[in-house]
PDB file of C-alpha atoms in Angstrom:
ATOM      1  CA  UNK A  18      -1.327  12.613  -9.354  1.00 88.00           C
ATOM      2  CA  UNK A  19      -1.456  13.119  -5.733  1.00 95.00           C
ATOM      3  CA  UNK A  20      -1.279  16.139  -3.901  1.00 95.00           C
ATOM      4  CA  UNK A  21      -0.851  16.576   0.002  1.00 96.00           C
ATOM      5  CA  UNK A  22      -0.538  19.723   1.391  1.00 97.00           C
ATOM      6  CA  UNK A  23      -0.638  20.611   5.398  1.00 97.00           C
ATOM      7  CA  UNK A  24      -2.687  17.525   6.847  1.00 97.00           C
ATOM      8  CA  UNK A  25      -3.328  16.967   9.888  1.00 96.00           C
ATOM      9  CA  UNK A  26      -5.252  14.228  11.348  1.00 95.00           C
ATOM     10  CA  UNK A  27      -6.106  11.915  14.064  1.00 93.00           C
ATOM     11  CA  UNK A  28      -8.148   9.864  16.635  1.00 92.00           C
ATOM     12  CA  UNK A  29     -10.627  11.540  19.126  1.00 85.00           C
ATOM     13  CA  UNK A  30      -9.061  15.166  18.470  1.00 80.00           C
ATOM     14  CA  UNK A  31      -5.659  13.837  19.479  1.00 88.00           C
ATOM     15  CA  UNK A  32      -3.563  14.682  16.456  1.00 90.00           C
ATOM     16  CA  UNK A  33      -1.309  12.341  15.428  1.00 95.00           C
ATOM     17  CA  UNK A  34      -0.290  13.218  12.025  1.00 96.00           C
ATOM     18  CA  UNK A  35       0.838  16.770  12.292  1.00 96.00           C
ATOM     19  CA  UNK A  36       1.084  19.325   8.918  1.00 96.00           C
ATOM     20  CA  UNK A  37       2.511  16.809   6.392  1.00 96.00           C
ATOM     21  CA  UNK A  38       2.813  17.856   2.851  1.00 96.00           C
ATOM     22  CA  UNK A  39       4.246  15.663  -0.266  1.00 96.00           C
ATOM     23  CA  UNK A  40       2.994  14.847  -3.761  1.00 94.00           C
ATOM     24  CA  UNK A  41       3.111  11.875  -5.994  1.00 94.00           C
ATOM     25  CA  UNK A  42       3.674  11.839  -9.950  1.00 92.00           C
ATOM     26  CA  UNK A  43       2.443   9.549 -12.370  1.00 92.00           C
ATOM     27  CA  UNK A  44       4.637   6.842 -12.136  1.00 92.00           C
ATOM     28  CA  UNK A  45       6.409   7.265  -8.566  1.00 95.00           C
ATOM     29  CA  UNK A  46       6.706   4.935  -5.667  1.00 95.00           C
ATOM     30  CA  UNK A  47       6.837   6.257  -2.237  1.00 96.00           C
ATOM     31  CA  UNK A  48       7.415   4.033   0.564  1.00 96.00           C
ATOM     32  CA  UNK A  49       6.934   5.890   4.178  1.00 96.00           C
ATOM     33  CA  UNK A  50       8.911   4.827   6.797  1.00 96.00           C
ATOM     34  CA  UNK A  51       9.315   5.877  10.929  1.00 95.00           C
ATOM     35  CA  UNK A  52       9.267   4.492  14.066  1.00 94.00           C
ATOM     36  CA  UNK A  53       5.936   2.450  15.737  1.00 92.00           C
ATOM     37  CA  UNK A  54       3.050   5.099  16.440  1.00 92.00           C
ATOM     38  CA  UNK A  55       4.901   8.053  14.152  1.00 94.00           C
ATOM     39  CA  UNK A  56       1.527   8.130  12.298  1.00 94.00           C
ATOM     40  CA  UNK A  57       2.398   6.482   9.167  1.00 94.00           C
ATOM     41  CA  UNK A  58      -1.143   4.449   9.334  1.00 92.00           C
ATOM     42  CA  UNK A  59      -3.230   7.113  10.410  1.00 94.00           C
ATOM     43  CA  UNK A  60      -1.712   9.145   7.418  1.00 96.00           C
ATOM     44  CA  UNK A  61      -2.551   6.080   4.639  1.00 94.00           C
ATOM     45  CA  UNK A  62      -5.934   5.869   6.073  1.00 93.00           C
ATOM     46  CA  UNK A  63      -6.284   9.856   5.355  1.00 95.00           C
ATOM     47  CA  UNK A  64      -5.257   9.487   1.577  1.00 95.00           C
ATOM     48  CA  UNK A  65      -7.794   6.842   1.611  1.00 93.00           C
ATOM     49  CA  UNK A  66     -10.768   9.390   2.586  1.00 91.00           C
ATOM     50  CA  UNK A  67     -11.591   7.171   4.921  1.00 89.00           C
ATOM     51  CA  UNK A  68     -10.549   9.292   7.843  1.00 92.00           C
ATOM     52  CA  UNK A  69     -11.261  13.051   8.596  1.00 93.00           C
ATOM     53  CA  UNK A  70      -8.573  15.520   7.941  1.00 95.00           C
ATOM     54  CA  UNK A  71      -8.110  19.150   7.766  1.00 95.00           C
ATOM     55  CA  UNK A  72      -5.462  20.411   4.855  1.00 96.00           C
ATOM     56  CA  UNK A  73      -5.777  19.628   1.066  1.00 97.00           C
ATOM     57  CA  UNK A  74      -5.345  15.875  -0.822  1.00 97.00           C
ATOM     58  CA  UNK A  75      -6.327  16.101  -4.731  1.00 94.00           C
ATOM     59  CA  UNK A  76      -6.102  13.166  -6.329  1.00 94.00           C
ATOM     60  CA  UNK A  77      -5.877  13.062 -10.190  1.00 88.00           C
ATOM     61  CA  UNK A  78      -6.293  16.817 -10.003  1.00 89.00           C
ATOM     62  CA  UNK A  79      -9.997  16.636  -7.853  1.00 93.00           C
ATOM     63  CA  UNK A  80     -10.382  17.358  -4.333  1.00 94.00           C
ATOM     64  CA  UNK A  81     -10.767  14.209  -2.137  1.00 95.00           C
ATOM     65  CA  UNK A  82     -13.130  15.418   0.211  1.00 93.00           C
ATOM     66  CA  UNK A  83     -15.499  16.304  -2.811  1.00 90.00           C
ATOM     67  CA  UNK A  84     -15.525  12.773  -4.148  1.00 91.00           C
ATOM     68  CA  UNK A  85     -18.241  10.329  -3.027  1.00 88.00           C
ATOM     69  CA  UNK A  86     -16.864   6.990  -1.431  1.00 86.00           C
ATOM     70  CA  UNK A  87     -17.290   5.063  -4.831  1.00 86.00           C
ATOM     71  CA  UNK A  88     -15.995   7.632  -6.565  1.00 88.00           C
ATOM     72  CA  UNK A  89     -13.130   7.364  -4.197  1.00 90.00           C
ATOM     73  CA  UNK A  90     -12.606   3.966  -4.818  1.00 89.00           C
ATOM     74  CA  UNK A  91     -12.361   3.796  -8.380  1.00 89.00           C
ATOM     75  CA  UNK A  92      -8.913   6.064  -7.898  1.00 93.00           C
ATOM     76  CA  UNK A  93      -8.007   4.653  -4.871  1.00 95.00           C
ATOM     77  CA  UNK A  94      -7.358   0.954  -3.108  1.00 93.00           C
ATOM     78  CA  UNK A  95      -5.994   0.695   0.271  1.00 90.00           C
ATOM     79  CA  UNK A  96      -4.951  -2.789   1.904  1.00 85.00           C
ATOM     80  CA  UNK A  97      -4.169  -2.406   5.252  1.00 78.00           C
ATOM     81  CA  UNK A  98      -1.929  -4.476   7.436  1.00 64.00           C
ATOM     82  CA  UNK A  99      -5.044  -5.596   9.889  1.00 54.00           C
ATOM     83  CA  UNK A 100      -6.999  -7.490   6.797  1.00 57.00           C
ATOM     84  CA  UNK A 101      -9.929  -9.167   8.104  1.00 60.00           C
ATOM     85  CA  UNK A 102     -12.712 -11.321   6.658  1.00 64.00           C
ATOM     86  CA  UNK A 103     -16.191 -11.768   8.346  1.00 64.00           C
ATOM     87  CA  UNK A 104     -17.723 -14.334   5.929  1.00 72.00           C
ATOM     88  CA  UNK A 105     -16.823 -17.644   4.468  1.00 82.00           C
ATOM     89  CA  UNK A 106     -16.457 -16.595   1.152  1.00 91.00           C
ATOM     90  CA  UNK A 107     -14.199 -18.604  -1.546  1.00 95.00           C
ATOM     91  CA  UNK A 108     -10.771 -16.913  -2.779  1.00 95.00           C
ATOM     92  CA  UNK A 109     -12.335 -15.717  -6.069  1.00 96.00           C
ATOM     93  CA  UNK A 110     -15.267 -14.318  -4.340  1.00 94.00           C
ATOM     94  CA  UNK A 111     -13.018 -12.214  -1.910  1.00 93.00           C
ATOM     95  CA  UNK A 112     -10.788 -11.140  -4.851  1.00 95.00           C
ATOM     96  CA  UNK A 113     -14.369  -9.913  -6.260  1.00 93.00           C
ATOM     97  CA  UNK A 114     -15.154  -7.700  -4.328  1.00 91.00           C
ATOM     98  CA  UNK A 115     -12.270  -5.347  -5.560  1.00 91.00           C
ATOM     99  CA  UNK A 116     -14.628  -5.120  -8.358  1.00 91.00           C
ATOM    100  CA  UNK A 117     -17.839  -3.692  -6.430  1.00 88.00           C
ATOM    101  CA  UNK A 118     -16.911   0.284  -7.293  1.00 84.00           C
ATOM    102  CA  UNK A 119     -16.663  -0.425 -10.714  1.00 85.00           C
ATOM    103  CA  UNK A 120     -19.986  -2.222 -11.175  1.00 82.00           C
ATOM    104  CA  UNK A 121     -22.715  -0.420 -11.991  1.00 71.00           C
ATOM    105  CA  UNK A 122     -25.180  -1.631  -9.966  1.00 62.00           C
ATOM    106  CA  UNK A 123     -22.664  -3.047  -7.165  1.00 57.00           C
ATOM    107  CA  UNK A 124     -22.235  -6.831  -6.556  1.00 56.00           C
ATOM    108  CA  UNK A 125     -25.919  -7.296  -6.696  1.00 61.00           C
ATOM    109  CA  UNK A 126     -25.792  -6.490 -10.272  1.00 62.00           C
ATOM    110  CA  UNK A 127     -22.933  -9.273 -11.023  1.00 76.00           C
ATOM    111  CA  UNK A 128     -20.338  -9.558 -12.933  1.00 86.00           C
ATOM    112  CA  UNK A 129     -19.440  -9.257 -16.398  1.00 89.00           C
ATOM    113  CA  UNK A 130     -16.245 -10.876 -18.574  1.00 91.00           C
ATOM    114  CA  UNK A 131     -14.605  -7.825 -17.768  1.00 92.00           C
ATOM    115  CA  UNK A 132     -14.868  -8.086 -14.139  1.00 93.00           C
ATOM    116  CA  UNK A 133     -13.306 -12.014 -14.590  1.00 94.00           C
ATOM    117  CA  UNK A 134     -10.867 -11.067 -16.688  1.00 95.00           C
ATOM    118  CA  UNK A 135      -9.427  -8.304 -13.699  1.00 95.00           C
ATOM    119  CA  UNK A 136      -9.997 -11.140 -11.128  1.00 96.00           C
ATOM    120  CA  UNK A 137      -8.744 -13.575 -12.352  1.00 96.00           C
ATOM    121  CA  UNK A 138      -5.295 -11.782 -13.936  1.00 94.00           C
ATOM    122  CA  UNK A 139      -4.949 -10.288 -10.306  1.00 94.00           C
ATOM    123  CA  UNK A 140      -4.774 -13.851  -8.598  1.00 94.00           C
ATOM    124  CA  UNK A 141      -2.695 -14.634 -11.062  1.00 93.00           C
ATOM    125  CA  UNK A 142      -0.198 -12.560 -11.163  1.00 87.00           C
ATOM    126  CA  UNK A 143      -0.439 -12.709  -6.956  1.00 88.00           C
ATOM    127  CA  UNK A 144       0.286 -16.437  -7.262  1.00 89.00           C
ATOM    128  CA  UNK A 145      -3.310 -17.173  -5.968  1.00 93.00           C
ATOM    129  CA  UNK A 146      -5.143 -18.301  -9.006  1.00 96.00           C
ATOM    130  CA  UNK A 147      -4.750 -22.162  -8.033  1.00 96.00           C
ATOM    131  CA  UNK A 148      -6.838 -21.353  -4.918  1.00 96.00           C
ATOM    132  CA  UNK A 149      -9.533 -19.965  -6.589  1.00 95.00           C
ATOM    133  CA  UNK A 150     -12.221 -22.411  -5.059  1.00 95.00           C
ATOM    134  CA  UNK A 151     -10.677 -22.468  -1.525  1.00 95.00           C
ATOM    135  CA  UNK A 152     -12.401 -20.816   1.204  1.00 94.00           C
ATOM    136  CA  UNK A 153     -10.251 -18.367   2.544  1.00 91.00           C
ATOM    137  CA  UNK A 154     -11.179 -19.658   6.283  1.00 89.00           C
ATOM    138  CA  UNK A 155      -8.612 -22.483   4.859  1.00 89.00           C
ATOM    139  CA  UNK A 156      -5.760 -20.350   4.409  1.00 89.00           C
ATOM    140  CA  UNK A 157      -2.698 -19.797   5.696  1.00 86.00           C
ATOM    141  CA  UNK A 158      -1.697 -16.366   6.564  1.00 81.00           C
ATOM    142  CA  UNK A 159       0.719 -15.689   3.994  1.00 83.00           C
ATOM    143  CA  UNK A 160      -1.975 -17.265   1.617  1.00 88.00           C
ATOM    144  CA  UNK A 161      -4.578 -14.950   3.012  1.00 87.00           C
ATOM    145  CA  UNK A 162      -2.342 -11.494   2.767  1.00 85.00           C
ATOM    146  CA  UNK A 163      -1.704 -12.401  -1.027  1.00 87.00           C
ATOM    147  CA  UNK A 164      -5.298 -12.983  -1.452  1.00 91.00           C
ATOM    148  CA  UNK A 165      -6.332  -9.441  -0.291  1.00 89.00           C
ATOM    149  CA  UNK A 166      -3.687  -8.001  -2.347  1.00 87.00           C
ATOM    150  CA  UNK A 167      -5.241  -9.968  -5.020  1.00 92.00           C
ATOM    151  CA  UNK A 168      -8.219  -7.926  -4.719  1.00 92.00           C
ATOM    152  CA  UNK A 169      -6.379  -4.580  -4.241  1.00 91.00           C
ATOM    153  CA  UNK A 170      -5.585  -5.076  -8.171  1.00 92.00           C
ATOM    154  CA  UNK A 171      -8.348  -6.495  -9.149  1.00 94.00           C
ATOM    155  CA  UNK A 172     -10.307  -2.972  -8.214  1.00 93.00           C
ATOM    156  CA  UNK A 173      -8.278  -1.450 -10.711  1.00 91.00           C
ATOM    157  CA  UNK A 174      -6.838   2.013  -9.078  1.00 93.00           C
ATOM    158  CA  UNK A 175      -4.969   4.486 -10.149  1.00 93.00           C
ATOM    159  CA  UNK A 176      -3.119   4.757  -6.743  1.00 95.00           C
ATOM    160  CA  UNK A 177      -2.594   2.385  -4.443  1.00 95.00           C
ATOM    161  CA  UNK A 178      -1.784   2.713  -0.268  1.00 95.00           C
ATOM    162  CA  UNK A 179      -0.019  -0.441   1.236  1.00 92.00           C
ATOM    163  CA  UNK A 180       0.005  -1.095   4.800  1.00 91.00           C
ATOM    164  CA  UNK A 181       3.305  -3.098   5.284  1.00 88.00           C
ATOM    165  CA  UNK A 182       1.896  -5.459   2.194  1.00 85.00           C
ATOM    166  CA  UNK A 183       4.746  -7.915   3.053  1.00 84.00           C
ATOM    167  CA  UNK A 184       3.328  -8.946   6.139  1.00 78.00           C
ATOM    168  CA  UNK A 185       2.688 -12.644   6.472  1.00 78.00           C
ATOM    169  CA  UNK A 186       4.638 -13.085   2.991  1.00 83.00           C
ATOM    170  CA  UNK A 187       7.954 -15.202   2.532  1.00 86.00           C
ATOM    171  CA  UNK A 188      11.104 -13.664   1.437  1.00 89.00           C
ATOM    172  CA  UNK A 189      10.373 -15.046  -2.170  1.00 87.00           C
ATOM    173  CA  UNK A 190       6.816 -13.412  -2.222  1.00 84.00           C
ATOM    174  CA  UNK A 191       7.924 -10.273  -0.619  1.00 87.00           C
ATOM    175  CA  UNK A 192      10.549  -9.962  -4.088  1.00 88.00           C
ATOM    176  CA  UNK A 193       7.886 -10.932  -6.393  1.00 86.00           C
ATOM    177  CA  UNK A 194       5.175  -8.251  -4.704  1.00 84.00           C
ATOM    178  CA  UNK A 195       7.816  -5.160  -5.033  1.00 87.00           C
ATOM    179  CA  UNK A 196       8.752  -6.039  -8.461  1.00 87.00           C
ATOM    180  CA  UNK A 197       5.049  -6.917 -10.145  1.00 84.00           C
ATOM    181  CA  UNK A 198       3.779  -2.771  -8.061  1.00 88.00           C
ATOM    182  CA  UNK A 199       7.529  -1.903  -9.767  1.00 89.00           C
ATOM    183  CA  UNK A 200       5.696  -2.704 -13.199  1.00 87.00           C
ATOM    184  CA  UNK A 201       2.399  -1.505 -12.082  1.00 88.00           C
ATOM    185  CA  UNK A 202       2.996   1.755 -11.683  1.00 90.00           C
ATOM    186  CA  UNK A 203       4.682   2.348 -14.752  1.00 88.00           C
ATOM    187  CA  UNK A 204       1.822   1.445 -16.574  1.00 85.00           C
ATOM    188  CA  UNK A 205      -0.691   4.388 -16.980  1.00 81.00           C
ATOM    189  CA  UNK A 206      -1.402   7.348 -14.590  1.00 87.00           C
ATOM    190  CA  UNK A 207      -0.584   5.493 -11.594  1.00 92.00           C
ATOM    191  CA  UNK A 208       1.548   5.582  -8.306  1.00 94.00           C
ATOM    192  CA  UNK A 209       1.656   3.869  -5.598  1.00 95.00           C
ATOM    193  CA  UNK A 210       2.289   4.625  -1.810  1.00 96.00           C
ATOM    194  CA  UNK A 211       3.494   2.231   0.902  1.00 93.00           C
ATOM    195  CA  UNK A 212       4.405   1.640   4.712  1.00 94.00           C
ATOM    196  CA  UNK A 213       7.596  -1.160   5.204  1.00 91.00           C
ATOM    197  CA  UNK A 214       9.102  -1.541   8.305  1.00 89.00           C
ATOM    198  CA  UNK A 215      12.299  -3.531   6.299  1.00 91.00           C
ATOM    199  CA  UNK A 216      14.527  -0.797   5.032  1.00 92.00           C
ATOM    200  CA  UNK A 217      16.134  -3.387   2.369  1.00 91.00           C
ATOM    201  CA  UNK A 218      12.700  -3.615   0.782  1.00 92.00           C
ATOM    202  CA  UNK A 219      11.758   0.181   0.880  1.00 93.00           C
ATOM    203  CA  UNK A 220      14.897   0.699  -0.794  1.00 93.00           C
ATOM    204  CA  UNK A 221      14.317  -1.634  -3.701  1.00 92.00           C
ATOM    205  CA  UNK A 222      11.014  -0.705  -3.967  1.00 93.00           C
ATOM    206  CA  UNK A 223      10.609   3.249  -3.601  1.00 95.00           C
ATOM    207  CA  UNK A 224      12.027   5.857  -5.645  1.00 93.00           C
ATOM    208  CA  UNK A 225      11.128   8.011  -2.928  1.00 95.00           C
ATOM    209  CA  UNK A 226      11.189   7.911   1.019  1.00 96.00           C
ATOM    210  CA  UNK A 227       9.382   9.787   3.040  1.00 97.00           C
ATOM    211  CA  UNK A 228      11.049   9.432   6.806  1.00 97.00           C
ATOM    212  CA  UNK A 229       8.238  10.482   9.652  1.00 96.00           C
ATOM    213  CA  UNK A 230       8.804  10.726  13.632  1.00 96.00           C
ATOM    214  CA  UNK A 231       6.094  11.921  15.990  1.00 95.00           C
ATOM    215  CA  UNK A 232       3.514  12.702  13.569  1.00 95.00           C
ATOM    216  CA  UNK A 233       5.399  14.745  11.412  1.00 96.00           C
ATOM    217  CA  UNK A 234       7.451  14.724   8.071  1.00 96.00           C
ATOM    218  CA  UNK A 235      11.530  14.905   8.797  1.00 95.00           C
ATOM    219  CA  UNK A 236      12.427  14.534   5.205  1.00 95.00           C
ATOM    220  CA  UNK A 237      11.675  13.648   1.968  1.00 95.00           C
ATOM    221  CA  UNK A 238      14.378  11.900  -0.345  1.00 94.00           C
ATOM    222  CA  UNK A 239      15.295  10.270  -3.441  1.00 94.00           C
ATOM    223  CA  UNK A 240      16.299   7.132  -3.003  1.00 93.00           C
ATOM    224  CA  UNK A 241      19.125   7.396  -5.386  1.00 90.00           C
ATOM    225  CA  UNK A 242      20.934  10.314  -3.696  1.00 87.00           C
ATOM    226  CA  UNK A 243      19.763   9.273  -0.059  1.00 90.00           C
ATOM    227  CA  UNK A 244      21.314  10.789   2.870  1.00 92.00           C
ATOM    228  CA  UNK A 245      21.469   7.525   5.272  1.00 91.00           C
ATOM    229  CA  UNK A 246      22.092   9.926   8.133  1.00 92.00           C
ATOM    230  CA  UNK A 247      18.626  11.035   8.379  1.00 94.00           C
ATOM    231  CA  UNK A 248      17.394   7.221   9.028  1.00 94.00           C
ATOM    232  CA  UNK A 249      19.287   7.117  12.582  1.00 94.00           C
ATOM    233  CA  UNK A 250      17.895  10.367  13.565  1.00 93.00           C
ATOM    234  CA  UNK A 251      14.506   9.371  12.782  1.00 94.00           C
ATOM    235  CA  UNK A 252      15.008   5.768  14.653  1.00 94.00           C
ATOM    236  CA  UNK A 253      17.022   7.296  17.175  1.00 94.00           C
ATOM    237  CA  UNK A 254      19.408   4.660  16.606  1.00 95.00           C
ATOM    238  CA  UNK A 255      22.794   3.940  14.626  1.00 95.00           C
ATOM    239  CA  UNK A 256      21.044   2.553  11.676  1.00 93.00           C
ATOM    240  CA  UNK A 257      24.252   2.340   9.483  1.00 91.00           C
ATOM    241  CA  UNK A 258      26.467   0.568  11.839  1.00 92.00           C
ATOM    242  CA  UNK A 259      23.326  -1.948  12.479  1.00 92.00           C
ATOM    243  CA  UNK A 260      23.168  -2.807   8.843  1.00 92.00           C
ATOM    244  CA  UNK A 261      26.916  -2.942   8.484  1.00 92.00           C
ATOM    245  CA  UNK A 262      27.153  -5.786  11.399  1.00 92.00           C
ATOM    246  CA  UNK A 263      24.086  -7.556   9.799  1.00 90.00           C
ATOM    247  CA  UNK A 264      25.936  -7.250   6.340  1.00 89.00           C
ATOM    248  CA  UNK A 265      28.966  -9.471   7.323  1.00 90.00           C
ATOM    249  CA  UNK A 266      27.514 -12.278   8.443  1.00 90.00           C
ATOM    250  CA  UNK A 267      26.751 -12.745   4.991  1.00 90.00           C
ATOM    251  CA  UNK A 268      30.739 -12.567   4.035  1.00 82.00           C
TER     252      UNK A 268
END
């Protein structure tokens, strides 16, 4: 479903993701995981199309650079970890606008039952439903991050990119929100790609890791057959005895 091969890309000509190639199937879960500043942003916002790269991404078998923006975003939802809001809208206004690529003539042609029907099964399901009439100036910021997640489903994609999508959420959210994209992307021609900073999660979540350091790919595993190994050279730190001592205090 989605197909990276050799990208590089960056800020100002300063590359910071440097010849990275993996590929998504229908149905997979990759969760990307590195050190602060290893590029694992910059390389979301690249699958996105919404920053310039050289290499190849085809997604669903077209070439991402060919698609228009809205075209784009009918295949593709991103929800980055710096969610912002610039108006007072209410919660089911914000979770609308994850329909405005799939309208025909944008928001200013308004919504039909179809478009409610999304919007309001995505705050559902996101535990944001009962909030539908609250302004989202109101909210709390674990109430705000499941609202924009809200309207990451409600625009319907067949791939999604999460920027650490647990931010801001409680430990009982956090479970909920791996196991509802578990179910997600086993429904249809979809996958789903992810940052997480909390190795726990990635590993309940993904089905496939992909470990980067200074901009560039230093392996890509199964999560079943993982060789732990490779997480302390990417952190540069004993990662197994870390997890070991954090372990027994549960004992």
């Amino acid at each position: 479903m989605l197909q990276v091969k050799h990208v590089s890309c960056g800020y100002d000509k300063y590359p910071v993701v440097k010849d990275v190639s993996v590929s998504l199937e229908e149905g997979e879960r990759l969760c990307i995981l590195g050190p602060n500043g290893c590029g694992k942003t910059t390389f979301l916002r690249a699958l996105a199309g919404i920053l310039p790269y050289s290499g190849e991404i085809t997604v669903c078998g077209e070439s991402l650079k060919g698609m228009k923006r809205r075209q784009a975003a009918q295949k593709i939802a991103l929800m980055s970890q710096l969610s912002s809001y610039s108006f007072s809208y209410t919660v089911y206004e914000t979770v609308m606008l994850g329909r405005y690529a799939h309208m025909k003539r944008g928001l200013l042609g308004g919504e039909n039952s179809e478009d409610r029907r999304i919007v309001l099964e995505s705050m559902e399901r996101t535990g944001t439903l009962e909030l539908k009439d609250r302004l989202i100036t109101e909210l709390s910021g674990g109430q705000l991050q499941r609202v924009f997640l809200a309207r990451v489903f409600a625009q319907d994609p067949q791939i999604i990119l999460l920027d650490e999508p647990t931010n801001h959420l409680d430990l009982k959210y956090q479970i909920e929100l791996i196991e509802y994209l578990k179910e997600w992307s086993l429904k249809g021609k979809r996958c789903v790609a992810g940052v997480l900073h909390d190795i726990n999660l990635a590993l309940a979540f993904a089905d496939t890791l992909l470990l980067m350091d200074e901009g560039r790919v230093q392996a890509v595993e199964k999560t079943d057959h993982f060789d732990f190994s490779l997480l302390s050279r990417t952190y540069h730190m004993d990662v197994q005895d870390y997890m070991r001592k954090s372990l027994k205090r549960w004992e």
